[in-house]
Coordinates of C-alpha atoms and ligand atoms in Angstrom, one line a residue:
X105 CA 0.0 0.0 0.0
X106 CA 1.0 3.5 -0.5
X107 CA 1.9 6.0 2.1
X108 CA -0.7 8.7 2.4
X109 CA 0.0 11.1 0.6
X110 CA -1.3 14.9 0.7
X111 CA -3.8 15.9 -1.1
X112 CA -2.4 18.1 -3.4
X113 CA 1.7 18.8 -3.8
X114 CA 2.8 22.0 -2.3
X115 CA 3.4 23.1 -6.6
X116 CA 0.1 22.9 -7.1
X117 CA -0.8 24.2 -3.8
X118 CA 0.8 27.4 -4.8
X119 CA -0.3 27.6 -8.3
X120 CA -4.0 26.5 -7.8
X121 CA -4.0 29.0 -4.7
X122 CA -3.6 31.6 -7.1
X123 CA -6.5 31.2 -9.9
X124 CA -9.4 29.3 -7.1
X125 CA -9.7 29.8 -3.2
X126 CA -8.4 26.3 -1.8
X127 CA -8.1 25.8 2.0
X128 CA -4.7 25.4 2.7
X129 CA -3.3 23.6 5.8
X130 CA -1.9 25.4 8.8
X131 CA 1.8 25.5 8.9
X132 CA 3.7 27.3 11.7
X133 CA 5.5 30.0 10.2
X134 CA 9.1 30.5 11.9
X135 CA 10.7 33.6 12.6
X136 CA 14.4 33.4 11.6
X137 CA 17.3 35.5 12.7
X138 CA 19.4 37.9 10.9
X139 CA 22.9 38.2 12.0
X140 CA 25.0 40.7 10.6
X141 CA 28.7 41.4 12.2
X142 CA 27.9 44.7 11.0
X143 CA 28.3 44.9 7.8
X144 CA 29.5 48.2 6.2
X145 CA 31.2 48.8 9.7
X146 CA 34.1 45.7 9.6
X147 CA 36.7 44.3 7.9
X148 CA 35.3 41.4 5.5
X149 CA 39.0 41.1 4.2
X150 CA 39.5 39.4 8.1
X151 CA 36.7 37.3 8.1
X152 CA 37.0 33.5 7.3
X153 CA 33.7 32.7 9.0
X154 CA 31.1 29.8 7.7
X155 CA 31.8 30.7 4.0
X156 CA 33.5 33.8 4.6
X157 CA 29.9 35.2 5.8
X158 CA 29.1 38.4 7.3
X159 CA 25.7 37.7 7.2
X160 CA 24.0 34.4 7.9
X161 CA 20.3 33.7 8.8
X162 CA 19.7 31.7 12.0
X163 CA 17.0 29.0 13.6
X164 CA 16.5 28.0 17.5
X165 CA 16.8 24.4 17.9
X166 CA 16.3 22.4 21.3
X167 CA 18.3 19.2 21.4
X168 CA 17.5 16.5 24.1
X169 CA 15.5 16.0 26.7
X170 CA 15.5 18.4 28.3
X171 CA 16.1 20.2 25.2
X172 CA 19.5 22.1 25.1
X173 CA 19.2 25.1 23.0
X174 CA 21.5 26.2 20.1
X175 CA 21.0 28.7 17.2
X176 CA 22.0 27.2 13.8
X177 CA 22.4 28.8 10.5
X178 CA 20.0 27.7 8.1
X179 CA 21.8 26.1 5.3
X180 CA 20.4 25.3 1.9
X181 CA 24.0 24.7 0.7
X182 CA 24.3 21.4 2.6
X183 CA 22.0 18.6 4.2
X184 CA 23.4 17.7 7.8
X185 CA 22.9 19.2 10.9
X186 CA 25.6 19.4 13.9
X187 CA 25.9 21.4 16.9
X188 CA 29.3 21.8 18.6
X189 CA 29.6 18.7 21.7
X190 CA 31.2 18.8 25.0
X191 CA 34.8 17.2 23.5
X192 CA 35.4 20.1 21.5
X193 CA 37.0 22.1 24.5
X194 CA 38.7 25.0 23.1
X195 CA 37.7 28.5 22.4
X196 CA 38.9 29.0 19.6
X197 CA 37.5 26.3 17.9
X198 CA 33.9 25.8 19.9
X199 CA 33.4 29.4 22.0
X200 CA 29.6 29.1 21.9
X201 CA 27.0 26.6 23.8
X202 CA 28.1 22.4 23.8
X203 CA 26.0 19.3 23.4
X204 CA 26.5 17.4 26.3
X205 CA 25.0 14.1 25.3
X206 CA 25.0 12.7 29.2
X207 CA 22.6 15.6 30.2
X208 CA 20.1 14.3 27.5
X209 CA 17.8 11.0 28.6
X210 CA 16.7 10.4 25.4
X211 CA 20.6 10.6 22.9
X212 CA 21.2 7.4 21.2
X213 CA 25.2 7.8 19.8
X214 CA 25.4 6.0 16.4
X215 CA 29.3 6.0 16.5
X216 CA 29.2 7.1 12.8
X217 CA 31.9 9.1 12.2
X218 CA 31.0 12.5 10.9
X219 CA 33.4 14.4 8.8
X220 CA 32.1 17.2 6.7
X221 CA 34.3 20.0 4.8
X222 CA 32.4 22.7 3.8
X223 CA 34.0 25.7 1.5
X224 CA 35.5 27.1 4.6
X225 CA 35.8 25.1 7.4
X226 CA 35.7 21.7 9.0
X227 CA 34.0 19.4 11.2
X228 CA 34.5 16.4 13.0
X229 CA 32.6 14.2 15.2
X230 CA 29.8 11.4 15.6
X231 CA 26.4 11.1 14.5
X232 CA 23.6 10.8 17.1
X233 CA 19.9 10.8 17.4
X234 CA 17.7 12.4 19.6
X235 CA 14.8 15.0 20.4
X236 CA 14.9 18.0 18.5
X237 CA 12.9 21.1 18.9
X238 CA 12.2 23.2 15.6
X239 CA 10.0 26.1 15.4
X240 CA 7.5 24.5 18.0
X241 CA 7.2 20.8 16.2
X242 CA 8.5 18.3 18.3
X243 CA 10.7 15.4 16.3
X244 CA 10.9 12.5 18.3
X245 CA 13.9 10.6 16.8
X246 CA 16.3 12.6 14.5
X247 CA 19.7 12.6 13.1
X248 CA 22.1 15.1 13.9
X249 CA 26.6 15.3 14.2
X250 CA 28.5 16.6 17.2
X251 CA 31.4 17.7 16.4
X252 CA 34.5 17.5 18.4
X253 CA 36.3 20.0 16.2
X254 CA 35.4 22.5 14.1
X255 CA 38.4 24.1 11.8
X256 CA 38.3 28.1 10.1
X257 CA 34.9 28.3 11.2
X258 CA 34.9 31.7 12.4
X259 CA 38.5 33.6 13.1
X260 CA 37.3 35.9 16.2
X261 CA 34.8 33.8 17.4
X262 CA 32.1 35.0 19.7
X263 CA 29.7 33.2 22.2
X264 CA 27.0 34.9 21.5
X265 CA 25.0 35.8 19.2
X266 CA 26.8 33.8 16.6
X267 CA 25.9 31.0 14.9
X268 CA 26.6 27.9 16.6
X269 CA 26.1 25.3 14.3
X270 CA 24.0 24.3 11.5
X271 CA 21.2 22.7 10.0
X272 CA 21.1 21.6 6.5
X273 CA 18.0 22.4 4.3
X274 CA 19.4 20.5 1.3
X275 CA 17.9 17.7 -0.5
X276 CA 18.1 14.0 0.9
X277 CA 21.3 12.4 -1.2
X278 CA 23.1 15.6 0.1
X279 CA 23.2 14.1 3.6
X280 CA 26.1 12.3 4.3
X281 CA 24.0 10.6 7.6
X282 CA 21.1 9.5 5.2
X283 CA 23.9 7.8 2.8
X284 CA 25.2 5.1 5.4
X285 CA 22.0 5.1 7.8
X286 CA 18.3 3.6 6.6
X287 CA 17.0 4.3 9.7
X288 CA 14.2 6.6 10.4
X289 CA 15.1 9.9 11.1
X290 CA 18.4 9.7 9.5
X291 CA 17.3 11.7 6.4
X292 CA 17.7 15.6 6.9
X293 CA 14.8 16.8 9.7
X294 CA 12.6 18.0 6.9
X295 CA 11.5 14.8 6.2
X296 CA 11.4 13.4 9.4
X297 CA 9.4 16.2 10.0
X298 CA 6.9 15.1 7.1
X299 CA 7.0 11.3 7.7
X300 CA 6.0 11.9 11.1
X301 CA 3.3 14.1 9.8
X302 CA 4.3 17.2 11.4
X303 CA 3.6 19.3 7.9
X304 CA 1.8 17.6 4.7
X305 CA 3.7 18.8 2.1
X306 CA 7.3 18.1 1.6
X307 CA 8.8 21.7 0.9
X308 CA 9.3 24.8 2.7
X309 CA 9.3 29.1 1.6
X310 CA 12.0 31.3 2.7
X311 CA 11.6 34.6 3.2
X312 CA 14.9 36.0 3.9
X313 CA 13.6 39.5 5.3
X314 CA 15.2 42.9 5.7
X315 CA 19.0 43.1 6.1
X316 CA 18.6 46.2 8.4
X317 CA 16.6 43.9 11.3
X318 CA 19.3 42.4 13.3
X319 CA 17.0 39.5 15.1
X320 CA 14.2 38.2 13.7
X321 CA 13.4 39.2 10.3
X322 CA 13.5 36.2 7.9
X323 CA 10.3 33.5 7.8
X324 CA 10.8 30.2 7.7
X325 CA 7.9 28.0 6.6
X326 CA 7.7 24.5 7.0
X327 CA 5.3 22.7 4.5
X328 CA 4.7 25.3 2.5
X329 CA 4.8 28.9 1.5
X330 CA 3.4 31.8 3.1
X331 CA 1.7 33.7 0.4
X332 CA 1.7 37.1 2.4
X333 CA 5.4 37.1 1.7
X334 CA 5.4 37.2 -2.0
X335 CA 4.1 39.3 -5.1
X336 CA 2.7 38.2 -8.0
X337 CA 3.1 34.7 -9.7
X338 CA 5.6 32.0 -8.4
X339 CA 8.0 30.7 -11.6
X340 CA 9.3 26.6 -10.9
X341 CA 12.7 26.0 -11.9
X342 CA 13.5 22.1 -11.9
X343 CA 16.1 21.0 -9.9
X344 CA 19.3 20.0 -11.8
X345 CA 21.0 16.2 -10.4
X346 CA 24.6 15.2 -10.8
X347 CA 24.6 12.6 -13.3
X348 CA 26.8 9.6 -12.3
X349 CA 29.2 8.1 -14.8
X350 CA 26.7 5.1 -14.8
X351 CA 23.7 7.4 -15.9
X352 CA 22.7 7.7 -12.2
X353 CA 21.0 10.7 -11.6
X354 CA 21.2 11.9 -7.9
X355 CA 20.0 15.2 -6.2
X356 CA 22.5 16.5 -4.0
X357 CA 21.8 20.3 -3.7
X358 CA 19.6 22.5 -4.6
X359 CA 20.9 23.7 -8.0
X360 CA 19.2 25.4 -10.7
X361 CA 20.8 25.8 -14.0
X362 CA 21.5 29.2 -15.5
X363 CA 21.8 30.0 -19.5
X364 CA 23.8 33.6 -18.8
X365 CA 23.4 36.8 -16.8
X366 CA 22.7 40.2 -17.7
X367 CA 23.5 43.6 -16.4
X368 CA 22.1 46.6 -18.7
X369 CA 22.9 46.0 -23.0
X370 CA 26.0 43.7 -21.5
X371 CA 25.5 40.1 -21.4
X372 CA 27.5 37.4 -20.0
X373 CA 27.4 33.7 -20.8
X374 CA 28.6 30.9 -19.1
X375 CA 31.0 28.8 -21.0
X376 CA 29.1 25.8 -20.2
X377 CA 25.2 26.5 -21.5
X378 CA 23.2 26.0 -19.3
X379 CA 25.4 25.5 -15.9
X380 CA 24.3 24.4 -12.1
X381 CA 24.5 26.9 -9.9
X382 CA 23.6 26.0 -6.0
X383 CA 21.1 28.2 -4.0
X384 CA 22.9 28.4 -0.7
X385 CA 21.7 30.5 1.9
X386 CA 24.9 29.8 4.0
X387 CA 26.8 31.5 1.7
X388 CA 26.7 35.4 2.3
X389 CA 28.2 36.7 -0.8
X390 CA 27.7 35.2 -4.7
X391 CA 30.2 33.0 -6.4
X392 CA 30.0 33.5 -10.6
X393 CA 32.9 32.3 -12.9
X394 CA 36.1 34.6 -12.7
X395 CA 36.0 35.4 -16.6
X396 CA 31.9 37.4 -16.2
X397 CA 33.1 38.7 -12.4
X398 CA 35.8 40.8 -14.5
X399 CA 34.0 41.5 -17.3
X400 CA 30.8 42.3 -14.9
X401 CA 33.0 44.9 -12.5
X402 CA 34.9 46.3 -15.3
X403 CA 31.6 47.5 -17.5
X404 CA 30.1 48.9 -14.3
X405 CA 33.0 50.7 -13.6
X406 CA 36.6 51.7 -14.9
X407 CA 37.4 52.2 -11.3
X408 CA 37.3 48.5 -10.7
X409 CA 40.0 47.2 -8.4
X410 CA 40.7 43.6 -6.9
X411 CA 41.5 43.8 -3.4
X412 CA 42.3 40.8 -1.5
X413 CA 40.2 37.4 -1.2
X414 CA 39.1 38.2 -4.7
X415 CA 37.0 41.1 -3.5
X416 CA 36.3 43.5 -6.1
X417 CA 36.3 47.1 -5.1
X418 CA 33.7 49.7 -7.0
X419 CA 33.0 53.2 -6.0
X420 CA 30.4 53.9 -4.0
X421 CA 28.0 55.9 -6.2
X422 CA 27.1 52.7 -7.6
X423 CA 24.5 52.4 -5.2
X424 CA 22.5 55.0 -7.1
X425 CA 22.7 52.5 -9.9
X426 CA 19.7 51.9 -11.9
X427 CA 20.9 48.6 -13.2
X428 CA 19.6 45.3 -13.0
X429 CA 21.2 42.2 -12.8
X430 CA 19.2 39.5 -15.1
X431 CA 19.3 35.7 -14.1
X432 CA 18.5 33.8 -17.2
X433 CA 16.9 30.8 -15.7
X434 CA 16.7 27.4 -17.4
X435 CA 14.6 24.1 -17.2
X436 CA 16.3 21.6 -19.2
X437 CA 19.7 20.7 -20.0
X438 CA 18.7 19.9 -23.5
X439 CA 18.7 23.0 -25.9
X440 CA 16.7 24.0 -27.7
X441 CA 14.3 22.4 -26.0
X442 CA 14.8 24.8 -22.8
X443 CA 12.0 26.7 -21.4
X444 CA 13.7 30.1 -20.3
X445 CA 13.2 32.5 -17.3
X446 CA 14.4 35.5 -16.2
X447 CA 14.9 37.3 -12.5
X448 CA 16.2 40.2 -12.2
X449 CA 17.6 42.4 -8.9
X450 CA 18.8 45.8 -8.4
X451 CA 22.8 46.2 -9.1
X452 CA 22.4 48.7 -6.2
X453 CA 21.8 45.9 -3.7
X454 CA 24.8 44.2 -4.8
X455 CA 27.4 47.3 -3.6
X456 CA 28.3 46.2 -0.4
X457 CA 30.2 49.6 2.2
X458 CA 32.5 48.7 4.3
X459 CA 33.5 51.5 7.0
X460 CA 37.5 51.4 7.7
X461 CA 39.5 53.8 9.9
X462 CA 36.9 56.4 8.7
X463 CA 37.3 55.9 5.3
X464 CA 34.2 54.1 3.2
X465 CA 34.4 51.8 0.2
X466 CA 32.3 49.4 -1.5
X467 CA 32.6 46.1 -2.7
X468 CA 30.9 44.0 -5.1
X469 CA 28.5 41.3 -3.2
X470 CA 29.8 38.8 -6.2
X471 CA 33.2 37.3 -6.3
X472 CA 35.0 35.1 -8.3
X473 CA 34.3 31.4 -7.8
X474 CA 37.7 29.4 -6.9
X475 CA 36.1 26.2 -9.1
X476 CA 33.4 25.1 -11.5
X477 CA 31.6 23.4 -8.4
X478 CA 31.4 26.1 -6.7
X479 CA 29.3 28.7 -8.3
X480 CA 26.6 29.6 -5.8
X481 CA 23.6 31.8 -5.6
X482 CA 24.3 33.4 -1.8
X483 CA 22.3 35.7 0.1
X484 CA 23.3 38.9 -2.0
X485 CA 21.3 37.2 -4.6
X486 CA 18.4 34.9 -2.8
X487 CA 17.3 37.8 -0.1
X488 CA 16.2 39.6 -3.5
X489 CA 13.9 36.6 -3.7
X490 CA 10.7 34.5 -2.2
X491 CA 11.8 30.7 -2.4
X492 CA 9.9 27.6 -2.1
X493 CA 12.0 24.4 -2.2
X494 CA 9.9 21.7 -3.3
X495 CA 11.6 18.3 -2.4
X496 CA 8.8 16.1 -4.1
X497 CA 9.0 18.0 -6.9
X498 CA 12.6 18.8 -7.0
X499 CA 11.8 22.0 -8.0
X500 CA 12.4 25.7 -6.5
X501 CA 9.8 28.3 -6.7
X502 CA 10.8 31.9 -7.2
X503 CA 8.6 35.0 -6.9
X504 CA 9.0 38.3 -5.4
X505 CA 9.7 39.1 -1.9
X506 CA 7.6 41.7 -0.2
X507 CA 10.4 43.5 1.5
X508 CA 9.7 46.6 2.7
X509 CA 13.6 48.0 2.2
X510 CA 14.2 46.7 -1.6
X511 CA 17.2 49.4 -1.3
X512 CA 20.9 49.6 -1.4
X513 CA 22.5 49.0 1.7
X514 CA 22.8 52.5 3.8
X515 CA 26.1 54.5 3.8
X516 CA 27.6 54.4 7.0
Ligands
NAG937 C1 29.8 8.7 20.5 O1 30.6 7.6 20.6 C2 31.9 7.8 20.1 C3 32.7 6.5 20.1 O2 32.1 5.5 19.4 C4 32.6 8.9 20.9 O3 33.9 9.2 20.4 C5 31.7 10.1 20.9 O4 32.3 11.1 21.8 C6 30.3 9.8 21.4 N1 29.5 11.0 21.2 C7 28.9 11.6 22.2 C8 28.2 12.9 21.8 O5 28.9 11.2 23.3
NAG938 C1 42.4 26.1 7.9 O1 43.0 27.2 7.2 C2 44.3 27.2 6.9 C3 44.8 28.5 6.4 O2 43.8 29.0 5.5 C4 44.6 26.0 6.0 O3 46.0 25.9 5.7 C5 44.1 24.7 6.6 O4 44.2 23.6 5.7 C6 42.6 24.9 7.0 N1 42.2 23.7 7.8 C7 41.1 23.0 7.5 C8 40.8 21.8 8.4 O5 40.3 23.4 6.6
NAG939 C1 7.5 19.3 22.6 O1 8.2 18.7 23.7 C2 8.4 19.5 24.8 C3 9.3 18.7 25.8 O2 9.3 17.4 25.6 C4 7.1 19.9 25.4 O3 7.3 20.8 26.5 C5 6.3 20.7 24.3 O4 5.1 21.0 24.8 C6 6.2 19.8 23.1 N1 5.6 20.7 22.0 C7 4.7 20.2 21.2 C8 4.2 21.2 20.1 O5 4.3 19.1 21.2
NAG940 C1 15.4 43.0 18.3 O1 16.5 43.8 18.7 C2 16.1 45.0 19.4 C3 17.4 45.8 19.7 O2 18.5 45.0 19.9 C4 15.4 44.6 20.7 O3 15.0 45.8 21.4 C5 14.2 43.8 20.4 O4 13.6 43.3 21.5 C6 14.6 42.6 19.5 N1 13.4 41.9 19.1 C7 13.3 40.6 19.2 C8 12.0 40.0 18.7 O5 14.1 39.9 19.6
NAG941 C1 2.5 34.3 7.0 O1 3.4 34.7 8.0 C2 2.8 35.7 8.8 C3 3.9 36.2 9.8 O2 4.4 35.2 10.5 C4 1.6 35.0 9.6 O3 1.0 36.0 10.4 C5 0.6 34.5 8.6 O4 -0.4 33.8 9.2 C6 1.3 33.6 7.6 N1 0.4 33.1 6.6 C7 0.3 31.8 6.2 C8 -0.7 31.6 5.1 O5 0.9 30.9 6.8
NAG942 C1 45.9 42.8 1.4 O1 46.6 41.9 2.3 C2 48.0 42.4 2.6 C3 48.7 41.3 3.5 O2 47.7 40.5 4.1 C4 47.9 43.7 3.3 O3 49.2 44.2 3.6 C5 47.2 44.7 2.4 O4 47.0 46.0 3.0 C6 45.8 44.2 2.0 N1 45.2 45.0 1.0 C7 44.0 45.6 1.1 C8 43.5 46.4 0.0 O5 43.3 45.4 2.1
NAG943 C1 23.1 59.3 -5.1 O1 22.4 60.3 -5.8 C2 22.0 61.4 -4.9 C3 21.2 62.4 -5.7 O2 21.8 62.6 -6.9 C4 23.3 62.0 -4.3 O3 22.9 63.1 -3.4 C5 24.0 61.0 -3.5 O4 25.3 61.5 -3.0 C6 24.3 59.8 -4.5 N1 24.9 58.7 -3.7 C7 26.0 58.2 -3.9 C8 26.5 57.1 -3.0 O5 26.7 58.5 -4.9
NAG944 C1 9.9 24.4 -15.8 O1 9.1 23.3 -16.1 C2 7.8 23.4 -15.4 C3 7.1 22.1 -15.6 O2 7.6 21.3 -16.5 C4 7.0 24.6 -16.0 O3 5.8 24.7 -15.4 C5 7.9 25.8 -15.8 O4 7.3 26.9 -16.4 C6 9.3 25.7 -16.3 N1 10.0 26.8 -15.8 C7 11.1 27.4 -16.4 C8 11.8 28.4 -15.7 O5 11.4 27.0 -17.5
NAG945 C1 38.0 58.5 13.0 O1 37.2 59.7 13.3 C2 37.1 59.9 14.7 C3 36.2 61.1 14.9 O2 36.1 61.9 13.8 C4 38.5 60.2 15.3 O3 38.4 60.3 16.7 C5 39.4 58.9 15.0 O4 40.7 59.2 15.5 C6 39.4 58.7 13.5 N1 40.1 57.4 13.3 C7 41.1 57.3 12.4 C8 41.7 55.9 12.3 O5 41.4 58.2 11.7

């Protein structure tokens, strides 16, 4: 016999919703919150944090019973979730709250190793199951890593409020637990969260709210989207999988493929047509190839200048740009055959200030990727968007955000 299955798919939820009233479930909708280390007012050439972030968006999680509370970044760039444990002793390595699986009645240690290099950083450790807490559902039995080290995570780290671990949002072959582990609950906590019929759809929106509110500004929802958060019509991209040499196709992140970009008369194609590029919300800044970063920052201006970490340096009147940067969207990998979208976002919001010794600058909020796998759509780009990642579908929804500040960031 089947599972049950909901009633509709959260596509169709969104798209019906929008021609005929349908009832829609209730779904909790989770305030997220917005860290900034303040940016504009700090040195981003010093900052190796998760993905060289300044930013990050964050979720309170209870672990245990009783729960012990730790706020994680939300990740759509990977699929696991770890929190620091009790071995990792040092400061520098683990400054914020510790796991401390003895306190918790209900931990179960798996003794599977757990070993995950992300971009920047590293992690070591075990995977577990427990409890978990998550924007008030309760998950009786899920997978999660503590790690007794943690590498180049962040290079002053803080207690509070930074992030102190994370929790992956990526699809289920991502998940380096699911891959050795059948067991329930070892698939990412979204759908532990659906099997144990906690929400009825397998998705969730993100709304990633105003950069200017430092706590709670993003909206998480679990299930399905909020349609108070977005304008307009919602446009599905496919997913794209990674393609084993044995023709086995595999979804491992959420990547959409991309035909070229845009900015004014000037456009810029990517030497492989169409190519994946991963929505990644724990990546603050935008990875494109070197060859259209260049190109891109020397047509906006002839004042260019590369600073270190592959930082591009613009002047700051660029924030009265009137410029839009075109994403060229693509379904299919087979041309012509492709159905084609576009998304566009101010230039504006992608001139970063940075406030040094009195002096301002700007910098581009793109930079050059170091490798073909790693071009990423980060939050410069996705907080210019409403997202809905549809994991039954393998699709990701993309409409306009209502955001009330749809502006450059501020001059310090
Ligand atoms: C789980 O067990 C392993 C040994 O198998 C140990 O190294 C690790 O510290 C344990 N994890 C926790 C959180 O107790
Ligand atoms: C940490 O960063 C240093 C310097 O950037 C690098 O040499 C080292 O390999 C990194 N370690 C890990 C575990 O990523
Ligand atoms: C979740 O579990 C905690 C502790 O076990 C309990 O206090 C809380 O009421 C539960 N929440 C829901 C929504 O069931
Ligand atoms: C947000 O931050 C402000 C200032 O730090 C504080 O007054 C306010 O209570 C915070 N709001 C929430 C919901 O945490
Ligand atoms: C959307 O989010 C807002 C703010 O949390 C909430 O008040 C509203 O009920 C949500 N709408 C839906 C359809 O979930
Ligand atoms: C780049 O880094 C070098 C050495 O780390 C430093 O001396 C220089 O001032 C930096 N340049 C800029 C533009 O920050
Ligand atoms: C943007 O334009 C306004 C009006 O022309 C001007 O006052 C302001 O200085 C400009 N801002 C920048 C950063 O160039
Ligand atoms: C992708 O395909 C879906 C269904 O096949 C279609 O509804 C949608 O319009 C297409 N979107 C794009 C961006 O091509
Ligand atoms: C920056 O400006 C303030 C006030 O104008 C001054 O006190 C300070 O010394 C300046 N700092 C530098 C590094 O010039």
């Amino acid at each position: 016999m089947k599972s049950v299955k909901a009633f509709v798919s959260c596509l169709l939820l969104v798209i019906a919703a929008n021609s005929f009233p349908i009832s829609s479930p209730q779904l909790k909708n989770i305030p997220l919150r917005h860290l900034s280390t303040g940016l504009g007012k700090r040195d981003i050439h010093g900052q190796t944090l998760y993905h060289e972030q300044p930013l990050a968006y964050l979720i309170d999680v209870g672990i245990g019973t009783p729960p012990q509370y730790f706020t994680l970044t939300v990740d759509t760039g990977s699929s696991d979730m770890w929190v620091p444990s009790t071995a990792c002793s040092t400061y520098s390595e683990c400054p914020g709250p510790k796991f401390d699986a003895r306190k918790s009645s209900t931990f179960v240690n798996s003794s599977i190793p757990f070993n995950i290099v992300y971009a920047v950083g590293a992690e070591k450790g075990t995977y577990g199951f427990d409890r978990i807490q998550i924007g008030g559902y309760n998950i009786t039995k899920q997978s999660f890593a503590t790690a007794d080290t943690a590498r180049n995570n962040t290079e002053q780290p803080k207690p509070t409020p930074y992030t102190q671990g994370i929790v992956g949002f990526g699809p289920y072959d991502g998940s380096s637990m699911a891959l050795i582990s059948e067991q329930h609950g070892s698939k990412p906590f979204i759908y532990t969260l659906h099997q144990d019929g906690h929400i009825p759809n397998l998705c969730f929106g993100l709304h990633l709210g105003s950069i200017y509110n430092q706590n709670y500004s993003g909206l998480l929802t679990l299930g399905g989207a909020n349609k108070s958060m977005f304008h307009g019509e919602m446009d599905f991209i496919k997913v794209a999988p990674y393609e084993s040499l044995d023709g086995e196709k595999r979804y491992m992140s959420w990547n959409a493929l991309i035909n070229s970009f845009a900015v004014g008369d000037n456009t810029y194609k990517l030497d492989k047509d169409p190519t994946p590029f991963t929505l990644d919300t724990g990546a603050s800044f935008s990875y494109l190839p070197d060859s259209i970063v260049k190109t891109m920052v020397t047509k906006l201006s002839a004042e260019a200048q590369l600073g270190n970490n592959s930082i591009w340096y613009l002047p700051c009147s660029l924030l009265n740009s009137t410029k839009t940067l075109d994403i060229h969207f693509t379904n299919s990998t087979k041309r012509p055959v492709s159905s084609k979208s576009t998304y566009s976002i101010p230039v504006s919001s992608l001139i970063l200030p940075k406030y040094d010794d009195n002096i301002t600058s700007c910098f581009f909020g793109i930079i050059s990727a170091k490798s073909m796998d790693q071009y990423i759509l980060g939050l410069t780009i996705l907080r210019h968007m409403y997202l809905l990642f549809d994991l039954e579908e393998m699709s990701i929804g993309i409409a306009k955000p209502v955001l009330k500040d749809f502006q450059p960031y501020p001059l310090p």
